[in-house]
Amino acid sequence: MNKEKFTELKNFPKFSIDEMKKRSLEFSDYLKKRRTIREYSSLDFPIEIILNCIDSAGSSPSGANMQPWHFVIVKDTAVKKKIREGAEKEEREFYGGKASDEWLEALEQFETNAEKPFLEYAPYLIIIFEEKYGFDKEGNKIKHYYTKESVGIATGVLITALHNCGLATLTHTPSPMNFLNEILNRPENEKPYLILVTGFPKEGTRVPNISKKSIDEICTII
Ligand code: IYR
């Protein structure tokens, strides 16, 4: 059967102006509670929650609706250990000379270093891949558009969805990340975009004393 090109918009939410104001404020108050967490408890939780959050991320807009993303959830301890080893190898080079003094200075406030125990002890790692191109049913290459923007949007939605159910995250980007293709057996059209660590903050964990720019600083009305 031939599918119609367009269909009537249904189920799009509609609120009164008062409800819109209330929802916008409540959402912003809740999102401002998000913190990047570097120390995790090893407490487990049902993977179903992550799958639901990835389903939310998959609803994101993307260039020509190509949905150029793939998410690998890693819960296997041995695989997490391999990822930690691969990442720490890159990070040792980064902190041991590859990074500029200016970059290291900018990072001082976070007290980060080449040690990444959270990659092994957090309950889940979500490895996000950017599909540089795709394949049709016959195996021919298909062009993807605005892949970086699309995957960036989906990643933002995923972080927000995880925060919405009380899960902490860390966006981690060892560089280069091609060791992830090998460990996770992903094809060459997929480029690792970032590692999203998720779980519950370790009891008593401390976070850097940083602030976000105000609305006047980040927004101009013309
Ligand atoms: N990837 C390194 C360094 C690092 C870089 C930036 I930019 C950060 O915001 C945080 C860390 C690491 O994870 O330690």
mmCIF file of C-alpha atoms and ligand atoms in Angstrom:
data_model
loop_
_atom_site.group_PDB
_atom_site.id
_atom_site.type_symbol
_atom_site.label_atom_id
_atom_site.label_comp_id
_atom_site.label_asym_id
_atom_site.label_seq_id
_atom_site.Cartn_x
_atom_site.Cartn_y
_atom_site.Cartn_z
ATOM 1 C CA MET A 1 0.000 0.000 0.000
ATOM 2 C CA ASN A 2 1.247 3.493 -0.874
ATOM 3 C CA LYS A 3 1.774 5.723 2.187
ATOM 4 C CA GLU A 4 0.396 9.289 1.910
ATOM 5 C CA LYS A 5 3.171 11.903 2.008
ATOM 6 C CA PHE A 6 1.451 14.022 4.654
ATOM 7 C CA THR A 7 -0.947 13.314 7.498
ATOM 8 C CA GLU A 8 -2.946 15.560 9.810
ATOM 9 C CA LEU A 9 -1.133 16.771 12.962
ATOM 10 C CA LYS A 10 -2.587 14.976 15.990
ATOM 11 C CA ASN A 11 -1.752 14.862 19.715
ATOM 12 C CA PHE A 12 0.370 18.038 19.675
ATOM 13 C CA PRO A 13 0.201 19.416 23.259
ATOM 14 C CA LYS A 14 -1.796 22.604 23.857
ATOM 15 C CA PHE A 15 -1.669 24.644 27.095
ATOM 16 C CA SER A 16 -3.107 27.926 28.337
ATOM 17 C CA ILE A 17 -0.620 30.827 28.640
ATOM 18 C CA ASP A 18 -0.651 30.414 32.426
ATOM 19 C CA GLU A 19 0.161 26.727 32.119
ATOM 20 C CA MET A 20 2.935 27.539 29.638
ATOM 21 C CA LYS A 21 4.517 29.993 32.094
ATOM 22 C CA LYS A 22 4.290 27.495 34.926
ATOM 23 C CA ARG A 23 5.711 24.636 32.867
ATOM 24 C CA SER A 24 8.577 26.741 31.490
ATOM 25 C CA LEU A 25 9.609 27.823 35.011
ATOM 26 C CA GLU A 26 9.240 24.391 36.572
ATOM 27 C CA PHE A 27 11.262 22.780 33.792
ATOM 28 C CA SER A 28 14.016 25.356 34.084
ATOM 29 C CA ASP A 29 14.137 24.976 37.906
ATOM 30 C CA TYR A 30 14.406 21.213 37.521
ATOM 31 C CA LEU A 31 17.065 21.339 34.781
ATOM 32 C CA LYS A 32 19.182 23.708 36.853
ATOM 33 C CA LYS A 33 19.541 20.881 39.386
ATOM 34 C CA ARG A 34 21.559 18.915 36.815
ATOM 35 C CA ARG A 35 25.249 18.624 37.652
ATOM 36 C CA THR A 36 28.013 16.853 35.810
ATOM 37 C CA ILE A 37 28.996 14.026 38.147
ATOM 38 C CA ARG A 38 32.433 12.368 38.175
ATOM 39 C CA GLU A 39 32.035 9.983 41.110
ATOM 40 C CA TYR A 40 29.422 7.254 40.869
ATOM 41 C CA SER A 41 27.901 4.727 43.224
ATOM 42 C CA SER A 42 27.879 1.252 41.675
ATOM 43 C CA LEU A 43 24.166 0.889 42.524
ATOM 44 C CA ASP A 44 22.329 -0.771 39.650
ATOM 45 C CA PHE A 45 18.882 0.065 38.254
ATOM 46 C CA PRO A 46 16.708 -1.440 35.492
ATOM 47 C CA ILE A 47 18.119 -0.980 31.987
ATOM 48 C CA GLU A 48 14.529 -0.327 30.863
ATOM 49 C CA ILE A 49 14.901 3.227 32.220
ATOM 50 C CA ILE A 50 17.885 3.860 29.936
ATOM 51 C CA LEU A 51 16.087 2.307 26.978
ATOM 52 C CA ASN A 52 13.141 4.665 27.544
ATOM 53 C CA CYS A 53 15.537 7.634 27.675
ATOM 54 C CA ILE A 54 17.258 6.526 24.455
ATOM 55 C CA ASP A 55 13.792 6.228 22.903
ATOM 56 C CA SER A 56 13.290 9.902 23.857
ATOM 57 C CA ALA A 57 16.638 10.804 22.265
ATOM 58 C CA GLY A 58 15.577 8.941 19.123
ATOM 59 C CA SER A 59 12.606 11.312 18.776
ATOM 60 C CA SER A 60 15.012 14.215 18.111
ATOM 61 C CA PRO A 61 14.973 16.172 14.854
ATOM 62 C CA SER A 62 17.788 15.321 12.421
ATOM 63 C CA GLY A 63 19.026 16.342 8.962
ATOM 64 C CA ALA A 64 16.547 14.918 6.390
ATOM 65 C CA ASN A 65 15.281 12.694 9.229
ATOM 66 C CA MET A 66 18.228 10.365 8.666
ATOM 67 C CA GLN A 67 18.571 9.800 12.439
ATOM 68 C CA PRO A 68 22.344 9.420 12.126
ATOM 69 C CA TRP A 69 22.935 8.025 15.605
ATOM 70 C CA HIS A 70 23.556 4.745 17.343
ATOM 71 C CA PHE A 71 23.644 4.157 21.089
ATOM 72 C CA VAL A 72 25.543 1.287 22.709
ATOM 73 C CA ILE A 73 24.686 0.606 26.355
ATOM 74 C CA VAL A 74 27.577 -1.059 28.159
ATOM 75 C CA LYS A 75 26.859 -2.828 31.448
ATOM 76 C CA ASP A 76 29.325 -5.719 31.067
ATOM 77 C CA THR A 77 32.110 -5.275 33.631
ATOM 78 C CA ALA A 78 34.887 -6.660 31.411
ATOM 79 C CA VAL A 79 33.916 -4.352 28.528
ATOM 80 C CA LYS A 80 33.727 -1.342 30.847
ATOM 81 C CA LYS A 81 37.249 -2.191 32.077
ATOM 82 C CA LYS A 82 38.542 -2.309 28.486
ATOM 83 C CA ILE A 83 36.956 1.088 27.784
ATOM 84 C CA ARG A 84 38.571 2.507 30.924
ATOM 85 C CA GLU A 85 41.971 1.212 29.810
ATOM 86 C CA GLY A 86 41.543 2.635 26.272
ATOM 87 C CA ALA A 87 40.377 6.020 27.568
ATOM 88 C CA GLU A 88 43.077 6.320 30.232
ATOM 89 C CA LYS A 89 45.744 5.612 27.605
ATOM 90 C CA GLU A 90 44.524 8.624 25.573
ATOM 91 C CA GLU A 91 44.070 10.761 28.686
ATOM 92 C CA ARG A 92 47.627 10.076 29.889
ATOM 93 C CA GLU A 93 48.866 11.543 26.599
ATOM 94 C CA PHE A 94 46.462 14.475 26.909
ATOM 95 C CA TYR A 95 47.527 15.393 30.440
ATOM 96 C CA GLY A 96 51.140 14.391 29.810
ATOM 97 C CA GLY A 97 51.918 16.898 27.041
ATOM 98 C CA LYS A 98 49.327 16.894 24.247
ATOM 99 C CA ALA A 99 47.068 19.493 25.880
ATOM 100 C CA SER A 100 48.152 23.146 25.822
ATOM 101 C CA ASP A 101 48.913 24.927 29.113
ATOM 102 C CA GLU A 102 45.920 27.179 28.433
ATOM 103 C CA TRP A 103 43.641 24.131 28.137
ATOM 104 C CA LEU A 104 45.012 22.516 31.302
ATOM 105 C CA GLU A 105 44.562 25.813 33.143
ATOM 106 C CA ALA A 106 40.922 25.992 32.034
ATOM 107 C CA LEU A 107 40.414 22.479 33.451
ATOM 108 C CA GLU A 108 42.090 23.133 36.806
ATOM 109 C CA GLN A 109 38.808 24.080 38.494
ATOM 110 C CA PHE A 110 37.427 20.555 37.809
ATOM 111 C CA GLU A 111 40.444 18.712 39.252
ATOM 112 C CA THR A 112 40.294 16.178 36.413
ATOM 113 C CA ASN A 113 43.231 13.919 35.576
ATOM 114 C CA ALA A 114 43.987 10.825 33.474
ATOM 115 C CA GLU A 115 42.378 8.467 36.018
ATOM 116 C CA LYS A 116 38.856 7.489 34.935
ATOM 117 C CA PRO A 117 37.583 4.926 37.492
ATOM 118 C CA PHE A 118 33.955 5.895 36.780
ATOM 119 C CA LEU A 119 34.275 4.205 33.379
ATOM 120 C CA GLU A 120 34.618 0.910 35.231
ATOM 121 C CA TYR A 121 32.436 1.400 38.304
ATOM 122 C CA ALA A 122 29.418 3.402 37.101
ATOM 123 C CA PRO A 123 26.571 0.956 36.358
ATOM 124 C CA TYR A 124 26.164 1.977 32.706
ATOM 125 C CA LEU A 125 28.103 3.679 29.939
ATOM 126 C CA ILE A 126 26.183 4.857 26.907
ATOM 127 C CA ILE A 127 28.479 5.193 23.905
ATOM 128 C CA ILE A 128 26.958 7.515 21.330
ATOM 129 C CA PHE A 129 28.009 7.036 17.721
ATOM 130 C CA GLU A 130 27.556 9.495 14.852
ATOM 131 C CA GLU A 131 26.686 7.704 11.588
ATOM 132 C CA LYS A 132 28.722 9.656 9.025
ATOM 133 C CA TYR A 133 26.737 7.884 6.273
ATOM 134 C CA GLY A 134 24.163 5.086 6.109
ATOM 135 C CA PHE A 135 23.256 2.143 3.893
ATOM 136 C CA ASP A 136 20.075 1.322 1.974
ATOM 137 C CA LYS A 137 18.502 -2.158 1.849
ATOM 138 C CA GLU A 138 20.819 -3.157 -1.011
ATOM 139 C CA GLY A 139 23.879 -2.050 0.955
ATOM 140 C CA ASN A 140 24.513 1.133 -1.095
ATOM 141 C CA LYS A 141 25.873 4.152 0.772
ATOM 142 C CA ILE A 142 23.308 6.838 1.712
ATOM 143 C CA LYS A 143 24.344 10.415 2.413
ATOM 144 C CA HIS A 144 23.627 11.771 5.897
ATOM 145 C CA TYR A 145 23.281 15.498 6.524
ATOM 146 C CA TYR A 146 24.203 17.702 9.496
ATOM 147 C CA THR A 147 25.301 14.639 11.440
ATOM 148 C CA LYS A 148 27.182 16.547 14.174
ATOM 149 C CA GLU A 149 24.248 18.869 14.801
ATOM 150 C CA SER A 150 21.750 15.979 14.775
ATOM 151 C CA VAL A 151 23.717 13.801 17.202
ATOM 152 C CA GLY A 152 24.379 16.835 19.415
ATOM 153 C CA ILE A 153 20.648 17.485 19.669
ATOM 154 C CA ALA A 154 19.889 13.816 20.433
ATOM 155 C CA THR A 155 22.623 13.782 23.085
ATOM 156 C CA GLY A 156 21.093 16.867 24.745
ATOM 157 C CA VAL A 157 17.699 15.188 24.782
ATOM 158 C CA LEU A 158 19.250 12.025 26.275
ATOM 159 C CA ILE A 159 21.010 13.954 29.066
ATOM 160 C CA THR A 160 17.733 15.763 29.808
ATOM 161 C CA ALA A 161 15.714 12.524 29.770
ATOM 162 C CA LEU A 162 18.158 10.816 32.160
ATOM 163 C CA HIS A 163 18.138 13.823 34.496
ATOM 164 C CA ASN A 164 14.338 13.765 34.364
ATOM 165 C CA CYS A 165 14.319 10.328 35.992
ATOM 166 C CA GLY A 166 16.931 11.152 38.625
ATOM 167 C CA LEU A 167 20.050 9.844 36.894
ATOM 168 C CA ALA A 168 23.349 11.709 36.891
ATOM 169 C CA THR A 169 25.514 11.909 33.780
ATOM 170 C CA LEU A 170 29.036 12.725 32.701
ATOM 171 C CA THR A 171 29.872 13.627 29.112
ATOM 172 C CA HIS A 172 33.302 12.143 28.577
ATOM 173 C CA THR A 173 35.389 12.581 25.421
ATOM 174 C CA PRO A 174 38.816 10.972 25.411
ATOM 175 C CA SER A 175 40.469 11.878 22.121
ATOM 176 C CA PRO A 176 40.814 10.129 19.728
ATOM 177 C CA MET A 177 38.031 7.653 20.457
ATOM 178 C CA ASN A 178 38.457 5.120 17.646
ATOM 179 C CA PHE A 179 39.405 2.434 20.210
ATOM 180 C CA LEU A 180 35.647 2.307 20.928
ATOM 181 C CA ASN A 181 34.837 0.958 17.433
ATOM 182 C CA GLU A 182 37.161 -1.943 18.081
ATOM 183 C CA ILE A 183 36.014 -2.765 21.607
ATOM 184 C CA LEU A 184 32.324 -2.456 20.736
ATOM 185 C CA ASN A 185 32.610 -3.957 17.267
ATOM 186 C CA ARG A 186 30.975 -1.009 15.468
ATOM 187 C CA PRO A 187 31.260 -0.486 11.687
ATOM 188 C CA GLU A 188 33.429 2.187 10.063
ATOM 189 C CA ASN A 189 30.524 4.479 9.113
ATOM 190 C CA GLU A 190 30.016 5.078 12.855
ATOM 191 C CA LYS A 191 32.271 7.608 14.585
ATOM 192 C CA PRO A 192 32.308 7.704 18.404
ATOM 193 C CA TYR A 193 30.692 10.998 19.437
ATOM 194 C CA LEU A 194 30.935 10.782 23.197
ATOM 195 C CA ILE A 195 30.768 8.495 26.186
ATOM 196 C CA LEU A 196 27.850 9.271 28.485
ATOM 197 C CA VAL A 197 28.405 7.815 31.940
ATOM 198 C CA THR A 198 25.205 7.379 33.936
ATOM 199 C CA GLY A 199 24.134 6.235 37.379
ATOM 200 C CA PHE A 200 23.681 7.691 40.847
ATOM 201 C CA PRO A 201 26.150 10.135 42.392
ATOM 202 C CA LYS A 202 28.416 8.512 44.977
ATOM 203 C CA GLU A 203 27.304 9.305 48.531
ATOM 204 C CA GLY A 204 29.062 12.484 49.679
ATOM 205 C CA THR A 205 30.456 13.393 46.254
ATOM 206 C CA ARG A 206 31.593 16.988 45.809
ATOM 207 C CA VAL A 207 31.094 19.144 42.720
ATOM 208 C CA PRO A 208 33.014 22.200 41.484
ATOM 209 C CA ASN A 209 31.761 25.586 42.569
ATOM 210 C CA ILE A 210 30.864 26.894 39.131
ATOM 211 C CA SER A 211 28.000 29.059 37.893
ATOM 212 C CA LYS A 212 26.102 29.408 34.643
ATOM 213 C CA LYS A 213 25.804 32.646 32.668
ATOM 214 C CA SER A 214 22.632 34.673 33.306
ATOM 215 C CA ILE A 215 19.821 34.981 30.770
ATOM 216 C CA ASP A 216 20.990 38.534 29.905
ATOM 217 C CA GLU A 217 24.430 37.233 29.070
ATOM 218 C CA ILE A 218 23.296 34.414 26.819
ATOM 219 C CA CYS A 219 20.285 35.994 25.132
ATOM 220 C CA THR A 220 19.584 39.072 22.970
ATOM 221 C CA ILE A 221 16.099 40.183 21.997
ATOM 222 C CA ILE A 222 15.801 42.246 18.825
HETATM 223 N N1 IYR B 1 39.003 14.559 28.176
HETATM 224 C C1 IYR B 1 39.770 14.973 29.336
HETATM 225 C C2 IYR B 1 39.929 16.451 29.434
HETATM 226 C C3 IYR B 1 38.724 17.288 29.576
HETATM 227 C C4 IYR B 1 38.442 18.218 28.590
HETATM 228 C C5 IYR B 1 37.380 19.067 28.721
HETATM 229 I I1 IYR B 1 37.034 20.486 27.323
HETATM 230 C C6 IYR B 1 36.541 18.990 29.843
HETATM 231 O O1 IYR B 1 35.465 19.857 29.985
HETATM 232 C C7 IYR B 1 36.830 18.077 30.856
HETATM 233 C C8 IYR B 1 37.936 17.226 30.698
HETATM 234 C C9 IYR B 1 39.162 14.364 30.614
HETATM 235 O O2 IYR B 1 38.062 13.845 30.579
HETATM 236 O O3 IYR B 1 39.792 14.414 31.669
#
